[in-house]
Short mmCIF file of C-alpha atoms in Angstrom, two decimals:
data_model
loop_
_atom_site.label_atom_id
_atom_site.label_comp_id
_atom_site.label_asym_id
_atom_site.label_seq_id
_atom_site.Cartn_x
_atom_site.Cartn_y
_atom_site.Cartn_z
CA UNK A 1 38.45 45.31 -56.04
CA UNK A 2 39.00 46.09 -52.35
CA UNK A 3 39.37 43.58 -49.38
CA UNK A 4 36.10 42.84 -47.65
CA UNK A 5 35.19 41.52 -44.36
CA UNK A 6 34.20 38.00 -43.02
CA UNK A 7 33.52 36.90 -39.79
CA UNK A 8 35.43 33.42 -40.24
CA UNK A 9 38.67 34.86 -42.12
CA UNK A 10 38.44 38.50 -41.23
CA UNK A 11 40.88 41.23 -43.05
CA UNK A 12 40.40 44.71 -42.77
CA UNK A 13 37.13 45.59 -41.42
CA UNK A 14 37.29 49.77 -42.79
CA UNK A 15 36.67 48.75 -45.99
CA UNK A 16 33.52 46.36 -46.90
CA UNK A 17 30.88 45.48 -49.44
CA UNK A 18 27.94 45.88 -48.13
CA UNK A 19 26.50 42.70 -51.39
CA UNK A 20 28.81 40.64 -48.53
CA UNK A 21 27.45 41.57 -46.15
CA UNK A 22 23.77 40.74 -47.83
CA UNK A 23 25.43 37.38 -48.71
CA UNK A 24 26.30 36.81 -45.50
CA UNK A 25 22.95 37.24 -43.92
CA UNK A 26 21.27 35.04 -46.77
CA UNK A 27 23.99 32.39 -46.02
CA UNK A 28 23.20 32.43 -41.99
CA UNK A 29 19.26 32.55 -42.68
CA UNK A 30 19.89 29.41 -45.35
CA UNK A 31 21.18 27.39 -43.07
CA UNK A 32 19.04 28.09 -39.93
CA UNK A 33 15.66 27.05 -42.47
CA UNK A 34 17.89 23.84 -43.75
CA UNK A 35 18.12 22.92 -40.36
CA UNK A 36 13.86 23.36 -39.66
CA UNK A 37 13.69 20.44 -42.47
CA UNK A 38 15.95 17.98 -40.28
CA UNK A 39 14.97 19.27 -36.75
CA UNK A 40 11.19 18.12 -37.45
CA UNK A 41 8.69 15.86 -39.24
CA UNK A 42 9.25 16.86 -42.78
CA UNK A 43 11.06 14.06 -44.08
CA UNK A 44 8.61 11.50 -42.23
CA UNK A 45 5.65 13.22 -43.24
CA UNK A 46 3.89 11.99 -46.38
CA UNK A 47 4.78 14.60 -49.29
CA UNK A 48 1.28 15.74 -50.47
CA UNK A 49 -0.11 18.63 -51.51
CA UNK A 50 0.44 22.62 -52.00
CA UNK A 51 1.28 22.22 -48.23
CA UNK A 52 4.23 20.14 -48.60
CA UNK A 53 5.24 21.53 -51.65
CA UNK A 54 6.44 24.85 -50.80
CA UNK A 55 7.99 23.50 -47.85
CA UNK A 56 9.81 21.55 -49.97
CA UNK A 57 11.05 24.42 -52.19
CA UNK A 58 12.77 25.75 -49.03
CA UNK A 59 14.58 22.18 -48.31
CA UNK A 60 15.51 23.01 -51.68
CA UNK A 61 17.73 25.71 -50.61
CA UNK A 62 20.60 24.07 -48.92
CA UNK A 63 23.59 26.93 -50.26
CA UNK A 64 23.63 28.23 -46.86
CA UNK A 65 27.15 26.95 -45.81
CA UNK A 66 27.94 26.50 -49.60
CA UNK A 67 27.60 30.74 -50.14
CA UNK A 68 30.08 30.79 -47.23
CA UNK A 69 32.52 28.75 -49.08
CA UNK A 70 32.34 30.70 -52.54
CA UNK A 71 32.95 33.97 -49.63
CA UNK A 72 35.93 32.89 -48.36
CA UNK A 73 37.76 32.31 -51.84
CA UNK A 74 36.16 35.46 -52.82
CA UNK A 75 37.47 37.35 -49.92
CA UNK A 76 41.27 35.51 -49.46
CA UNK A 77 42.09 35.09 -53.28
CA UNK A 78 45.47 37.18 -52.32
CA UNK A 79 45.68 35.61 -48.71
CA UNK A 80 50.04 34.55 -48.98
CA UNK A 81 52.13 32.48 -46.61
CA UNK A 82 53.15 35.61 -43.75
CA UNK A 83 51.83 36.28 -40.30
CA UNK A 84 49.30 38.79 -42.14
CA UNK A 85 48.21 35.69 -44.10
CA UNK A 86 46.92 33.86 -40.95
CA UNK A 87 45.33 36.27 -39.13
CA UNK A 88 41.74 35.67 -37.91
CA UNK A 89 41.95 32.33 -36.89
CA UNK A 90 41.61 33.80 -32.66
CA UNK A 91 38.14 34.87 -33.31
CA UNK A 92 37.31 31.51 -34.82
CA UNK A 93 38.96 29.59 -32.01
CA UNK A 94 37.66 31.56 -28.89
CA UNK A 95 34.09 32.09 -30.51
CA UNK A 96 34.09 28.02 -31.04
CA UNK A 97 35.11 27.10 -27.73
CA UNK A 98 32.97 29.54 -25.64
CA UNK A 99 29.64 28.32 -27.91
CA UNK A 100 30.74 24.91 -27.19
CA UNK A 101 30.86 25.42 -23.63
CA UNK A 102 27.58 27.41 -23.24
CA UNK A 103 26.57 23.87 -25.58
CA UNK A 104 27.99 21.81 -23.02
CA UNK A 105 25.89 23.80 -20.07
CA UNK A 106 22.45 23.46 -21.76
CA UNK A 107 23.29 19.60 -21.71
CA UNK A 108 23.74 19.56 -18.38
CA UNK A 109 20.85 20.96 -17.39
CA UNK A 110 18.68 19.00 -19.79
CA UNK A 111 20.65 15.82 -18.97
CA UNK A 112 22.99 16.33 -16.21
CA UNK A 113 23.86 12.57 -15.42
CA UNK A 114 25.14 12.32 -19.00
CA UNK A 115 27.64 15.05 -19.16
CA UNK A 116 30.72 14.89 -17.84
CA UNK A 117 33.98 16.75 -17.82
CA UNK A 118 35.79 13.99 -20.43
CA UNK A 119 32.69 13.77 -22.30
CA UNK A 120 32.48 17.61 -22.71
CA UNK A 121 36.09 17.88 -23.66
CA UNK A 122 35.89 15.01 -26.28
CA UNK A 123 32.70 16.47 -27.72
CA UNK A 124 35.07 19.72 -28.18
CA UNK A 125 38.34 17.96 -29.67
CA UNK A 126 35.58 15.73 -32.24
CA UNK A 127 33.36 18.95 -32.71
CA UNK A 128 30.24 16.90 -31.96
CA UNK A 129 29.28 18.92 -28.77
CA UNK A 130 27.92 21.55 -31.69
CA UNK A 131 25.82 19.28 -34.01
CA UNK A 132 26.54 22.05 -36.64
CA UNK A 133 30.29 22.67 -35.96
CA UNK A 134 31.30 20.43 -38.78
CA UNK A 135 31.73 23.60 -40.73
CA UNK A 136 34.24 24.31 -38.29
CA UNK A 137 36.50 21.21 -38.58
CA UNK A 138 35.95 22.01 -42.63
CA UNK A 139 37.17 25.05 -42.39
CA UNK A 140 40.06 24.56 -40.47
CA UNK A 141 41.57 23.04 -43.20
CA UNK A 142 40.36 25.32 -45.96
CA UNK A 143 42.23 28.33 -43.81
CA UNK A 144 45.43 26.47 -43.84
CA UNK A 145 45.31 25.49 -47.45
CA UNK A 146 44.17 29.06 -48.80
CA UNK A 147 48.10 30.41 -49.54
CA UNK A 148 48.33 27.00 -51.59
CA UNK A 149 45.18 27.18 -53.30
CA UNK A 150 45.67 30.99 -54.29
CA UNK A 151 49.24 30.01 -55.38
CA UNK A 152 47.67 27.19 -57.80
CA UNK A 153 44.78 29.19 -58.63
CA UNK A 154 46.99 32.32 -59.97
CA UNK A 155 49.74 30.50 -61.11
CA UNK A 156 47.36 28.53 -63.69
CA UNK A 157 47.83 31.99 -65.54
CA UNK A 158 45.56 31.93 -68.77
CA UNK A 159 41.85 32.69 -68.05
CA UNK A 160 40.78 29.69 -69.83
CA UNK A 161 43.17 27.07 -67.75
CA UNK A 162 41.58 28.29 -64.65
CA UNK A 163 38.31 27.69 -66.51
CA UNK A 164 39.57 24.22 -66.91
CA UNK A 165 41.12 23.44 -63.24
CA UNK A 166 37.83 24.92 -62.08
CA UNK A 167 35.62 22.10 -64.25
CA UNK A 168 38.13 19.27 -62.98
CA UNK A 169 36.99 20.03 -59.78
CA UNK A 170 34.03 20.08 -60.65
CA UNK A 171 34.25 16.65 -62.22
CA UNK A 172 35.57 15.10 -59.56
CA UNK A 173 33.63 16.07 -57.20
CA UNK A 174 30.18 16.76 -57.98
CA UNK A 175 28.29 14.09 -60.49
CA UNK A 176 29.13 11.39 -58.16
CA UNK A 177 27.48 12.38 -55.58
CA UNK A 178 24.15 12.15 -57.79
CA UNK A 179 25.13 8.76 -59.45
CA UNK A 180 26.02 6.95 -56.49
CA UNK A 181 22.34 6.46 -54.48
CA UNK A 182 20.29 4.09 -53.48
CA UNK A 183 22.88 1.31 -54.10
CA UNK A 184 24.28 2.40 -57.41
CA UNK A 185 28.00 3.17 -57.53
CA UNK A 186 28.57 4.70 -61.43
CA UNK A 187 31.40 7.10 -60.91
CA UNK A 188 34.22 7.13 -58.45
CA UNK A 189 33.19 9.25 -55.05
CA UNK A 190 36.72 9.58 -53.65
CA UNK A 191 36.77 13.40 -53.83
CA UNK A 192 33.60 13.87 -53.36
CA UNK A 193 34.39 15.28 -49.95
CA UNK A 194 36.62 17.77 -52.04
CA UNK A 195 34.15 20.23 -53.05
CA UNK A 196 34.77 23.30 -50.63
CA UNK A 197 38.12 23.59 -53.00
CA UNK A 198 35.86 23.91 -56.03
CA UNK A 199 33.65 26.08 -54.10
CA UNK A 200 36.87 28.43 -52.68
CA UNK A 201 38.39 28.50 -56.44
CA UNK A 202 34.96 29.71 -57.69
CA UNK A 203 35.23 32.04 -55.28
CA UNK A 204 38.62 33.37 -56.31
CA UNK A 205 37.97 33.58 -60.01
CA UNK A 206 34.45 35.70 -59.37
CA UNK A 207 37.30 38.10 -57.42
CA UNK A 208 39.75 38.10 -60.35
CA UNK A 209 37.59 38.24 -63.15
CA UNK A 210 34.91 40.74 -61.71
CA UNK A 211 31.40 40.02 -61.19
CA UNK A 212 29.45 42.72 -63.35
CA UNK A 213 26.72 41.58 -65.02
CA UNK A 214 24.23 42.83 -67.03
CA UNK A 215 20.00 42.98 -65.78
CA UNK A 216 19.49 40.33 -69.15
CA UNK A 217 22.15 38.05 -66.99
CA UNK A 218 20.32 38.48 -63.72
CA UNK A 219 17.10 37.80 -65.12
CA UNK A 220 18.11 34.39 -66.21
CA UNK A 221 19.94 33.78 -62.90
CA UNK A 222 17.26 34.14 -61.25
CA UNK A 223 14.42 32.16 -63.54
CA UNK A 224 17.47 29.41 -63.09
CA UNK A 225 17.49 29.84 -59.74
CA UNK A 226 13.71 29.25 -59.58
CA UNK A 227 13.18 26.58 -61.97
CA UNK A 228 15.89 24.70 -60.03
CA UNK A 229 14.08 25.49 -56.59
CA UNK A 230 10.59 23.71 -57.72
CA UNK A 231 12.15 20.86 -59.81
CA UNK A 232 12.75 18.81 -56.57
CA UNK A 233 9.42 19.39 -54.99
CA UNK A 234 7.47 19.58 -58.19
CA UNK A 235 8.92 15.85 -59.05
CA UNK A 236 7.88 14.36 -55.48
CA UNK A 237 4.38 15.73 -56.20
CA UNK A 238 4.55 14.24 -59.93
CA UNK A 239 5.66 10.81 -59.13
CA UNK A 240 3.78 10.63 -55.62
CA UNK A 241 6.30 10.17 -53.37
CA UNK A 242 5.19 8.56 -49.82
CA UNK A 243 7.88 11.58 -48.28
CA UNK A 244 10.37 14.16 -49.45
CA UNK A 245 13.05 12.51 -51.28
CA UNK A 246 16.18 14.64 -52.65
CA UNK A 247 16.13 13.54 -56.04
CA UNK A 248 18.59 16.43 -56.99
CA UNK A 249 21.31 15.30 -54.72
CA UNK A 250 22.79 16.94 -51.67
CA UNK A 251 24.56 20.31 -50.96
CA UNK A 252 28.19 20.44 -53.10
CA UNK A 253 26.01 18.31 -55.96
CA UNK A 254 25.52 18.69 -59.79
CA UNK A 255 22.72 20.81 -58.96
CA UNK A 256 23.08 22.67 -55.74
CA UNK A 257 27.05 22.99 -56.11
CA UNK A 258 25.48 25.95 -59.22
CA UNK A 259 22.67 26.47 -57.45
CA UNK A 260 24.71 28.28 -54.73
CA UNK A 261 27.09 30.38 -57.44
CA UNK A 262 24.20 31.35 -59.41
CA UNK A 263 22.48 32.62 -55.93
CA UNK A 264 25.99 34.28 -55.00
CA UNK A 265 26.29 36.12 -58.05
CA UNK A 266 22.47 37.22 -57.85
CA UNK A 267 23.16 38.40 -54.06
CA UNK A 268 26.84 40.27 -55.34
CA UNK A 269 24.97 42.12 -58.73
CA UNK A 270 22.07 43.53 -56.47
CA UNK A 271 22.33 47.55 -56.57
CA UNK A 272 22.87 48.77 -53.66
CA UNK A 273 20.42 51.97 -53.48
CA UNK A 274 19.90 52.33 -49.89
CA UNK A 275 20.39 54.45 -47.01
CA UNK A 276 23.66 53.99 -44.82
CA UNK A 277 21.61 53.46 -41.58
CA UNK A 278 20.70 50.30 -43.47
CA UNK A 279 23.90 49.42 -44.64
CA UNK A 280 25.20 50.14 -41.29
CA UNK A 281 22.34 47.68 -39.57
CA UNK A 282 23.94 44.70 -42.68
CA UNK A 283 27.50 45.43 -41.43
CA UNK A 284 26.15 44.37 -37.93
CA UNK A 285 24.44 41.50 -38.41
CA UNK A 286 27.19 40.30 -40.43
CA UNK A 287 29.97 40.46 -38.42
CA UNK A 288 27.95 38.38 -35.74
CA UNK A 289 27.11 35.77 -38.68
CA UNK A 290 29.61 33.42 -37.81
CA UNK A 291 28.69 33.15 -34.37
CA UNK A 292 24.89 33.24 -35.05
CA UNK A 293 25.60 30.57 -37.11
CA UNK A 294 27.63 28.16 -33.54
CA UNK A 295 24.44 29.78 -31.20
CA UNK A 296 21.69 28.69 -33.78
CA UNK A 297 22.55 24.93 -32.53
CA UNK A 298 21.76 25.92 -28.70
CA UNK A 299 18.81 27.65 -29.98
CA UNK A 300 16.96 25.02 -32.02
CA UNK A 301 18.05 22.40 -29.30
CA UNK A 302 15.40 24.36 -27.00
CA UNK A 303 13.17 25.70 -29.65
CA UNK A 304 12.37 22.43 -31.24
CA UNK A 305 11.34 20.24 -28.19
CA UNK A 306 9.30 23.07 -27.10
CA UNK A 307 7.38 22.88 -30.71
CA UNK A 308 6.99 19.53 -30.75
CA UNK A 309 5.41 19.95 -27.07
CA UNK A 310 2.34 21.33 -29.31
CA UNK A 311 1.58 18.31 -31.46
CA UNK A 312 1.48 20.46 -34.64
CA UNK A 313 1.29 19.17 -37.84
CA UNK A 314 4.26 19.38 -40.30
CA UNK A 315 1.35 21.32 -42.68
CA UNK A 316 1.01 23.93 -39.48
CA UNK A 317 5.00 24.38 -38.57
CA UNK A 318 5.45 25.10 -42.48
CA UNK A 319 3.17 27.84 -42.26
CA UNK A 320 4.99 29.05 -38.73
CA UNK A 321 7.96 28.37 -41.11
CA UNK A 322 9.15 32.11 -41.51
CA UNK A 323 8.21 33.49 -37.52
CA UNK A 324 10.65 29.93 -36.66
CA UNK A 325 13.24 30.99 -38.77
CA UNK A 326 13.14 35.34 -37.35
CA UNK A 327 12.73 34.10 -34.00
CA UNK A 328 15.61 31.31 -33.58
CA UNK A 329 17.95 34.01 -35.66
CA UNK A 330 17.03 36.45 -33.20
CA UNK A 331 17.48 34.79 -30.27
CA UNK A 332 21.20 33.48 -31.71
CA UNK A 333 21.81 37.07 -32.43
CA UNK A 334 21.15 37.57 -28.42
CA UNK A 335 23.71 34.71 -28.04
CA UNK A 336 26.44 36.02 -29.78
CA UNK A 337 26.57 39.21 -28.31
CA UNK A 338 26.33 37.57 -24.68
CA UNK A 339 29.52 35.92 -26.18
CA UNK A 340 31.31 39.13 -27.10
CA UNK A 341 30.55 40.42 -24.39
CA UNK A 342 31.72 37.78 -21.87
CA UNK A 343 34.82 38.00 -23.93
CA UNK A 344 35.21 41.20 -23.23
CA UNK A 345 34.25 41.45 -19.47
CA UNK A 346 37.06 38.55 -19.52
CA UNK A 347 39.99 40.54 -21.38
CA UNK A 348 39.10 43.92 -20.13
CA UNK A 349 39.34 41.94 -16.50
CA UNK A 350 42.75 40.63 -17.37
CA UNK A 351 44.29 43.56 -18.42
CA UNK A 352 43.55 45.60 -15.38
CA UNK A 353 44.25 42.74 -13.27
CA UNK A 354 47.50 42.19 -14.52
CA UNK A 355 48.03 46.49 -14.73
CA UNK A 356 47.25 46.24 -11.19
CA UNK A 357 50.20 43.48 -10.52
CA UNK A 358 52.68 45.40 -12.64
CA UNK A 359 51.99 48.63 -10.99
CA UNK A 360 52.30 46.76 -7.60
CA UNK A 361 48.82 47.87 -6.44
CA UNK A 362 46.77 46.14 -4.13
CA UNK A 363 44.83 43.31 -6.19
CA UNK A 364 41.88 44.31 -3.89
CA UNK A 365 41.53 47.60 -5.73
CA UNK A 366 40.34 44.84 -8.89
CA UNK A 367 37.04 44.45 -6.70
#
């Protein structure tokens, strides 16, 4: 198995899989349509009908961040404590802090006399200025703790023992979170907050133990898949909900937690038949996922007002459902490469500035 590429911990970028790459995409598009479900009327809107129903098969698919998760312990199962070990965390750090500051600027032009320099820079330290750069604070962590968790993961040794530290994980962090609702406390939720682990050490034992499977396997992924994409909507309809309640839980759950490994292993098993233009055009879009994922904020923080400036129904923006979701991806994708590039007009600019001091030129020649 050969090192692949991701955006957030990034190894060798000459050798890739392109079934990454189409997990990555699926991952960014996920969680761009998870956030059409919070960013507008659906869960006020009275669940009724064939309308509301397939709109709520795609609230149903919240594995957006989750696929990123299994990623990461797919891609960093050998990740060790060494200078080689850490790398990647610059493109996180710089990518973060220039979206947060482009974040900061659209706030002060919507809302100038609420932003201030102290605000903007506590917003960045309590990664609030990006409603979405929780991920970000998550993942901090995870990067830090990935030499650890690969030295429990492969020092469990026996297949069946990582089996096992795998389902205590899974235990303790997953059924809780669909006991405990609407003031029932069953099962202690301490770790329920725990779940990226189980998600990372999923990750590393689809690396170590391969991920071949057979078209009989795939076939029952994906009527699994299905059946557990209607079963949410089909019960609102059933027991006539007044709006969309999530009776399966939340993302990291008893149900989504496999929903998002069985969609991961679907996305990794798919044959990849296809010309290299196309592969080329994946490689692109995912090594700009990360960032489309910090820009996707700015967009639908100008998209969404401007929608709602329409008076639509929630029955009309679920039909615009799929244009929303093309359009605010492709306007992120514009925002990550004005990113990159500013990055680069800024190091380029440094370099030859500071060439210029070293070779004692005039620092008018930098003009």
């Amino acid at each position: 198995m050969t090192y692949l590429n991701l955006p957030i911990l990034s190894v060798r970028e000459s050798m890739r899989s392109y079934q990454a790459d189409l997990i990555r995409l699926v991952a960014c598009l996920a969680v761009i349509m998870s956030h059409f479900f919070i960013l507008t009327d659906f869960h006020s809107t009275a669940f009724d009908g064939f309308a509301m129903w397939s709109q709520g098969v795609g609230a149903s698919f919240l594995v957006g961040s989750d696929l990123y998760m299994i990623l990461t312990g797919f891609l960093c199962c050998y990740r060790s404590f060494s200078s080689n070990g850490y790398q990647g965390w610059r493109k996180v750090v710089f990518s973060y802090l220039i979206m947060s500051l482009l974040m900061i600027f659209i706030h002060w032009y919507s809302l100038p006399t609420s932003v201030t320099i102290i605000k903007g820079l506590k917003g960045i330290l309590s990664f609030t200025t990006i409603p979405y750069a929780w991920y970000i604070e998550m993942w901090i962590g995870l990067f830090l703790l990935s030499p650890l968790l690969n030295i429990l993961f492969h020092a469990c040794g026996e297949r069946r023992k990582k089996k096992l530290m795998i389902l205590i994980l899974f235990l303790i962090c997953c059924p809780a979170e669909f006991t405990n609702r609407y003031g029932l406390y069953i099962l202690p939720e301490y770790w329920c907050d725990f779940y990226p682990v189980c998600l990372y050490m999923i990750g590393c034992y689809i690396r170590k133990y391969g991920n071949n499977l057979t078209y009989f396997h795939i076939l029952l992924l994906t009527i699994g898949i299905l059946l557990i994409l209607i079963l949410c909507p089909t019960l609102n309809l059933v027991l006539s909900t007044d709006t969309y309640k999530h009776f399966l839980g939340d993302r990291g759950g008893i149900f989504y937690l496999p929903l998002s490994v069985m969609v991961f292993m679907f996305l990794l098993n798919i044959p990849f038949n296809i010309s290299i233009k196309v592969k080329n055009i994946l490689a692109y879009l995912s090594r700009y996922s990360f960032d489309i994922f910090l820009a996707s904020a700015m967009v639908d923080s100008i998209i969404y007002p401007w929608l709602k400036s329409f008076s639509l129904t929630q029955e009309e923006l679920g039909w615009l459902l799929p244009v929303i979701v093309i359009v605010i991806y492709i306007l992120s994708l514009v925002l990550a490469l004005t990113k990159d590039m500013i990055i680069k007009i800024i190091y380029y600019g440094y370099r030859y500035l500071l060439g210029c001091i070293l070779k004692k030129e005039s620092i008018l020649d930098f003009f």
